[in-house]
GROMACS .gro file of C-alpha atoms in nm:
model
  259
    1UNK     CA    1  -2.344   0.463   0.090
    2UNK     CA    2  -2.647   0.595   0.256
    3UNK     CA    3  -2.565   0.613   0.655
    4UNK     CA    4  -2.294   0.548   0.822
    5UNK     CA    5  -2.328   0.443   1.242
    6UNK     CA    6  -2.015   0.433   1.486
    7UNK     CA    7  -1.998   0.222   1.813
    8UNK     CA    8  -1.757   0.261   2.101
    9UNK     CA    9  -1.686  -0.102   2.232
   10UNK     CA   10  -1.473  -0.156   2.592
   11UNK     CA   11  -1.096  -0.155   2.544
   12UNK     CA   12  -1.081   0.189   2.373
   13UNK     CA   13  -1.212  -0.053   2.029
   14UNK     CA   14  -1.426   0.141   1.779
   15UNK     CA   15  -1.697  -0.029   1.542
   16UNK     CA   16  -1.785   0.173   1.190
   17UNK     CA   17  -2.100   0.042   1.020
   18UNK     CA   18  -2.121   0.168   0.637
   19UNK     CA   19  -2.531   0.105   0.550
   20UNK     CA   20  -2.559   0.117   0.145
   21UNK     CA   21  -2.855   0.087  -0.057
   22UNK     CA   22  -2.692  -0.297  -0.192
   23UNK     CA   23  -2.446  -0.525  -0.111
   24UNK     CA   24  -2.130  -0.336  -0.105
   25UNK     CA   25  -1.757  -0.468  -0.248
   26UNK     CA   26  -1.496  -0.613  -0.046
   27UNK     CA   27  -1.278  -0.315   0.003
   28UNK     CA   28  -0.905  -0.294  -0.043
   29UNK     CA   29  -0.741  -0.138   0.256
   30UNK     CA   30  -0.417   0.050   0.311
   31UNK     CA   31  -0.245   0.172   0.595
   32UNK     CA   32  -0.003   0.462   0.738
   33UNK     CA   33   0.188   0.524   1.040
   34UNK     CA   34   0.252   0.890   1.055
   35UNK     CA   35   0.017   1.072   1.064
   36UNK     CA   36  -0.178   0.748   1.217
   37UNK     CA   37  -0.434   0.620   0.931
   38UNK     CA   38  -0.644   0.400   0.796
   39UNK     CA   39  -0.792   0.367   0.458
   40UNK     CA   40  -1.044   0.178   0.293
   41UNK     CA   41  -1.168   0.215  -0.080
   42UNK     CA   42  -1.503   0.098  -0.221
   43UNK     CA   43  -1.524   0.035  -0.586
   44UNK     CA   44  -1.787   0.189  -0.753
   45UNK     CA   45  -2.003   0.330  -0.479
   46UNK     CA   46  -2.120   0.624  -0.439
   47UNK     CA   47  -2.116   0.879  -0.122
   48UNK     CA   48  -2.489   0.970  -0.013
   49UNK     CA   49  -2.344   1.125   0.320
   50UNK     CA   50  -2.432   1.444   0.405
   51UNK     CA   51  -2.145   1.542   0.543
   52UNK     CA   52  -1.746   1.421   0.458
   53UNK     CA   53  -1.595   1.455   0.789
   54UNK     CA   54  -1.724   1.253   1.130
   55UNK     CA   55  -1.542   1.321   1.467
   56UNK     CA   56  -1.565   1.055   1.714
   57UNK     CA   57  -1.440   1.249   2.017
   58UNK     CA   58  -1.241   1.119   2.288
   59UNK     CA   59  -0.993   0.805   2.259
   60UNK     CA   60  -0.775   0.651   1.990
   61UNK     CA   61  -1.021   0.687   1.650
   62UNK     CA   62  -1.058   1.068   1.614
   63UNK     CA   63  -1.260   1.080   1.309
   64UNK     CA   64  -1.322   0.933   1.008
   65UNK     CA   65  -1.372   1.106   0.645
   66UNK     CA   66  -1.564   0.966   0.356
   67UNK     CA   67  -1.496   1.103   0.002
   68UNK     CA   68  -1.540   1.042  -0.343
   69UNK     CA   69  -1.251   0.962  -0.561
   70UNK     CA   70  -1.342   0.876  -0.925
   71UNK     CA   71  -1.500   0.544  -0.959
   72UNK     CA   72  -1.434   0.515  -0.620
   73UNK     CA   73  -1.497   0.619  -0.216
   74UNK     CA   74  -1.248   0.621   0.022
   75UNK     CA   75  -1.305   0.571   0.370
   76UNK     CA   76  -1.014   0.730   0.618
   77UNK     CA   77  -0.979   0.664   0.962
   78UNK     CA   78  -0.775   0.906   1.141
   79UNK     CA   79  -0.611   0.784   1.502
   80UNK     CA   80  -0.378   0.901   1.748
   81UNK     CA   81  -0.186   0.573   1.691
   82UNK     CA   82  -0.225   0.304   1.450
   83UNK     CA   83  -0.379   0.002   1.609
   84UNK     CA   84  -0.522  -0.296   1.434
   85UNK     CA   85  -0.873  -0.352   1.208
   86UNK     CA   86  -1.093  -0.595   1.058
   87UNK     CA   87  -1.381  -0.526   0.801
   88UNK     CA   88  -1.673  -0.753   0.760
   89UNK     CA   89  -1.920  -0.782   0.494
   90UNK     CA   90  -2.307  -0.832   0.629
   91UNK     CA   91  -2.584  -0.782   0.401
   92UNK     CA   92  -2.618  -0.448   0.278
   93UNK     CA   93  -2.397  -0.311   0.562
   94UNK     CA   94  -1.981  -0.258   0.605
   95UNK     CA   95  -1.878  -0.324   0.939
   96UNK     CA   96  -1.507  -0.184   1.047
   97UNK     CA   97  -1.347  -0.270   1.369
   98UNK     CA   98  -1.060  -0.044   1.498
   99UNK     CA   99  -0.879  -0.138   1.745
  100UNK     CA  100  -0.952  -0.542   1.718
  101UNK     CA  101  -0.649  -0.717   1.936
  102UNK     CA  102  -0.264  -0.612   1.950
  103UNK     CA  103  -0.105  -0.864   1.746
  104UNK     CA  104  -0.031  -0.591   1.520
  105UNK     CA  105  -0.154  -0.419   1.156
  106UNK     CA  106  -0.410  -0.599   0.985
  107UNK     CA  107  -0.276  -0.625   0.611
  108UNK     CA  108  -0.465  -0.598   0.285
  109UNK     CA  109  -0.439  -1.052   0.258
  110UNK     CA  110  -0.629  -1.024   0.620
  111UNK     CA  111  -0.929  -0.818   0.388
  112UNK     CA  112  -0.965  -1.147   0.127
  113UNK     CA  113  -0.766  -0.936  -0.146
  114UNK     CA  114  -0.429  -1.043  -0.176
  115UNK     CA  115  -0.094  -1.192  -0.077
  116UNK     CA  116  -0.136  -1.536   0.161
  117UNK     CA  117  -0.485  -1.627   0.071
  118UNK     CA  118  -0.458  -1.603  -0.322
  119UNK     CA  119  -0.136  -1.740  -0.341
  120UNK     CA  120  -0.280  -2.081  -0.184
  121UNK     CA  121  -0.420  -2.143  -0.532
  122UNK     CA  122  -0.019  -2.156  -0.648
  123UNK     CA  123   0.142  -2.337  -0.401
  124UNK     CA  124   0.207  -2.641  -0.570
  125UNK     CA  125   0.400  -2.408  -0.841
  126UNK     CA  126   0.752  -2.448  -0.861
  127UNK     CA  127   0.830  -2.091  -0.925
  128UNK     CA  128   0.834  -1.783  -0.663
  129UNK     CA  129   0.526  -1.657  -0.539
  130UNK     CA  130   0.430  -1.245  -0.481
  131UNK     CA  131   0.272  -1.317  -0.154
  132UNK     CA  132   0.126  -0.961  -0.093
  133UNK     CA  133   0.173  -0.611  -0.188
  134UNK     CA  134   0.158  -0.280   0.073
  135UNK     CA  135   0.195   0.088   0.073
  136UNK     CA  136   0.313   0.296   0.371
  137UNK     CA  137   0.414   0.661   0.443
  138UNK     CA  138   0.761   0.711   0.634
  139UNK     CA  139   0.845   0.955   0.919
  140UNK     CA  140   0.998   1.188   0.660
  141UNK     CA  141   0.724   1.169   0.395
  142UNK     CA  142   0.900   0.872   0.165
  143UNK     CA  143   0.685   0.636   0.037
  144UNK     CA  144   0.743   0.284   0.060
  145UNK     CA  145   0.633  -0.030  -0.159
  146UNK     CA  146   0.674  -0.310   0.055
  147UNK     CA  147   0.610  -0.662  -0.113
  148UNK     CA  148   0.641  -1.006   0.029
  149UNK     CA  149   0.747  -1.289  -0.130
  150UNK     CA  150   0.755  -1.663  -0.090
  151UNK     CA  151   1.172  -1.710  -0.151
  152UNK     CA  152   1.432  -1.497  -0.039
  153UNK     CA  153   1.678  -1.605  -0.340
  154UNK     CA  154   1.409  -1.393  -0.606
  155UNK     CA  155   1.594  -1.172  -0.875
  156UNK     CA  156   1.488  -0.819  -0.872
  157UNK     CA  157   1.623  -0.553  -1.106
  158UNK     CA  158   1.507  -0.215  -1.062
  159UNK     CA  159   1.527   0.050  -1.309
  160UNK     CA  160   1.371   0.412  -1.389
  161UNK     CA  161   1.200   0.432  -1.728
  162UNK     CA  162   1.017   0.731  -1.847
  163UNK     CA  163   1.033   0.894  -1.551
  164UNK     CA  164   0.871   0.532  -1.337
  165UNK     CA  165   1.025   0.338  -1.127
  166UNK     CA  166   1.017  -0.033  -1.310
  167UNK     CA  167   1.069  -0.322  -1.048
  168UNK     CA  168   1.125  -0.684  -1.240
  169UNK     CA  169   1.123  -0.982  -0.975
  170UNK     CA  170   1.265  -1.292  -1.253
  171UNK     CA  171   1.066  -1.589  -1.309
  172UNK     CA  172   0.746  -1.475  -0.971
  173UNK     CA  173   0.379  -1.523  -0.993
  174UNK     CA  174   0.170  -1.269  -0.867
  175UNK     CA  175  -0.206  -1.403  -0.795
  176UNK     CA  176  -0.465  -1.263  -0.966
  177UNK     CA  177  -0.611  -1.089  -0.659
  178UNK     CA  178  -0.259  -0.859  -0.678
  179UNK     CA  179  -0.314  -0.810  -1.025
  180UNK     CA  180  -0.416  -0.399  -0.954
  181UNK     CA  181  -0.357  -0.039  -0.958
  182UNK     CA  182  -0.321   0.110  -0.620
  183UNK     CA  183  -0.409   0.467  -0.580
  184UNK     CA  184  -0.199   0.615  -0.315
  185UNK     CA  185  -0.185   0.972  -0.362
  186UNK     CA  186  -0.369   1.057  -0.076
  187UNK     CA  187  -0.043   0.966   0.143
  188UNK     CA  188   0.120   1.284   0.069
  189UNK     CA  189   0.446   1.094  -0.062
  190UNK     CA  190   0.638   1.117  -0.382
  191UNK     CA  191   0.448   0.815  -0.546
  192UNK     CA  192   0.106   0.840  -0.731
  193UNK     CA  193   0.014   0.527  -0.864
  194UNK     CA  194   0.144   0.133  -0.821
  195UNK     CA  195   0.097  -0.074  -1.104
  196UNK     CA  196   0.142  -0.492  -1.038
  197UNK     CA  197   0.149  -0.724  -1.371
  198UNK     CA  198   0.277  -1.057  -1.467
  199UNK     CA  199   0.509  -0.991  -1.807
  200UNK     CA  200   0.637  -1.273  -1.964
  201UNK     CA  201   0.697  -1.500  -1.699
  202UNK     CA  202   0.783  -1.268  -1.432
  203UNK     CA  203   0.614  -1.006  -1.213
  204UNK     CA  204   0.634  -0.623  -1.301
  205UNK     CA  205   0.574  -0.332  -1.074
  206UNK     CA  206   0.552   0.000  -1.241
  207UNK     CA  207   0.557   0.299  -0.980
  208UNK     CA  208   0.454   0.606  -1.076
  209UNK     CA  209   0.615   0.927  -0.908
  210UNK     CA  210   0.553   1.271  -0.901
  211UNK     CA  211   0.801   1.567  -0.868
  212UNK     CA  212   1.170   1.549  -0.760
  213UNK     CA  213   1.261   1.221  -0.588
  214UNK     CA  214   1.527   0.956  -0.532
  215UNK     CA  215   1.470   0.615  -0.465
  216UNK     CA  216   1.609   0.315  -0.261
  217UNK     CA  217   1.577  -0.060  -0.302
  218UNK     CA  218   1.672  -0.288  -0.043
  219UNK     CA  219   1.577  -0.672   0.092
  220UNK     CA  220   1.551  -0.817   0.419
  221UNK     CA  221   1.510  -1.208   0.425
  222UNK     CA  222   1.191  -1.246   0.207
  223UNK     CA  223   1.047  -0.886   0.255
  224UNK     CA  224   1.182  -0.635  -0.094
  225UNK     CA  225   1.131  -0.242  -0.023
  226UNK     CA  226   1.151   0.042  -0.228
  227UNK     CA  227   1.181   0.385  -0.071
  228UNK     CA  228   1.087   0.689  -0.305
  229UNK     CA  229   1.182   0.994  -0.104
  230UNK     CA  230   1.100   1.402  -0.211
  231UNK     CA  231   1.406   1.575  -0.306
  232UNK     CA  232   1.468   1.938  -0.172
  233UNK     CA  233   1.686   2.207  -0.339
  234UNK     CA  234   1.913   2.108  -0.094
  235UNK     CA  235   1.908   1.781  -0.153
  236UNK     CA  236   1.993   1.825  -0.557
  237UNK     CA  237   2.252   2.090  -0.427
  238UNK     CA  238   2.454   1.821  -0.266
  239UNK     CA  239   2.389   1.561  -0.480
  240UNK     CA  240   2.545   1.768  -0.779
  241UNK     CA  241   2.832   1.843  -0.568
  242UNK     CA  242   2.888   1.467  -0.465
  243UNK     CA  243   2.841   1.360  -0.843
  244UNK     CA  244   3.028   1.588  -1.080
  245UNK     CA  245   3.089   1.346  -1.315
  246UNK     CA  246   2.834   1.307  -1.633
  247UNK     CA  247   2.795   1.009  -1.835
  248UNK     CA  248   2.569   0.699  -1.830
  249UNK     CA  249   2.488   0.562  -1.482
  250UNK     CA  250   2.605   0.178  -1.395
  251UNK     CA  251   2.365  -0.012  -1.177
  252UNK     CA  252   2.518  -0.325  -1.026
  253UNK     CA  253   2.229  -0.623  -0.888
  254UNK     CA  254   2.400  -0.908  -0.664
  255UNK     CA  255   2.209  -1.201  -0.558
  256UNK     CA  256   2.257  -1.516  -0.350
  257UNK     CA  257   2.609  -1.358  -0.299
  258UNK     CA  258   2.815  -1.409   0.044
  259UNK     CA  259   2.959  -1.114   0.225
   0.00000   0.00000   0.00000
């Protein structure tokens, strides 16, 4: 990356141009709501910047910082509140548009690297589809996994191994475009790393934590969460109290079941 521009457009929109010294790589994009962010990682560029941190003054985008991670840079916007995006491709230039309409986030499959668009090449499979994979921070500094799937009726069974978290949705594809590590550490949350994998049939998810935690699964219709949360003293304190018994832990999974 060798310059980077910023525009203010009417309607409190921002445009971010990235200039690099080729064509750069589609980048994979997450997104936080508290503290407002957005971020965007490049795959194997290079910062040229002279400087890591940009303000932008007045209105919604405050600033954005450009770092090096690894084989990697990241690009974060920081905002007062988390609006919508787009990012464009043109030439040897990265355009990013904050603030592009209010019809809500703009999702990693809206970027051309996962979840609707790859799983177009499967849709004449007969078996579940991962649709697409996200990554948010909570209010209270829990991370949450949030993955999307084409049937509500998939069988998940989650389970901690080796100190991971080990998600197994039964008998799913998950498009090659999903196939990835995302690095997430920069969200200040319990998790570090998310791997996606097929294995044998199904789809895998191997999160990687860091520190004391606790963790919650859940579903709602087609959407499956899991909620990693930082434990406090406090928090193991009561837990101990609640829990006095020792012994091997019993998970119970119900699916397709009436209430």
């Amino acid at each position: 990356m060798e310059n980077i521009e910023f525009s203010s457009l009417p309607g409190d929109k921002i445009e971010i141009r990235m200039i690099f010294d080729g064509v750069p790589p589609e980048p994979t994009g997450y997104t936080i709501e508290q503290p407002a962010r957005i971020a965007l990682d490049l795959a194997d560029v290079r910062s040229g910047l002279g400087a890591k941190h940009h303000p932008l003054g007045s209105g919604n985008a405050r600033s954005v910082t450009v770092v090096e991670a690894g084989d990697r840079t990241r690009v974060i916007v920081s905002m007062t509140e988390l609006v919508a995006y787009s990012a464009r491709v043109i030439g040897n230039s990265l355009y990013l548009l904050v603030g592009e309409d209010d019809s809500g986030l703009v999702s990693s499959a809206d970027l051309g690297i996962a979840g609707a668009s790859a799983a177009e090449t499967y849709e004449d499979q007969d078996f579940p589809i991962v649709q697409e994979i996200d990554f948010r921070r909570g209010e209270a500094g829990e991370g949450r996994v949030i993955v999307r799937l084409s049937d509500v009726g998939v069988g998940v069974d989650v389970t901690s191994v080796g100190g991971n978290i080990r998600v197994e949705f039964a008998n799913t594809i998950i498009p090659e475009a999903l196939q990835r590590r995302l690095d997430v550490t920069d969200f200040a949350t319990p998790v570090m790393m998310v791997d996606s994998l097929p294995e044998d049939g199904n789809t895998v998810m191997l999160i990687e934590p860091s520190g004391e935690f606790d963790y919650l699964a859940y579903q709602a219709d087609n959407i499956f969460t899991l909620e990693v949360k930082p434990l406090t003293a406090a928090d193991r304190e009561s837990a101990e109290q609640a829990f006095r018994f020792r012994g091997e832990k019993l998970s119970l999974n119900f699916q397709d079941i009436e209430i």
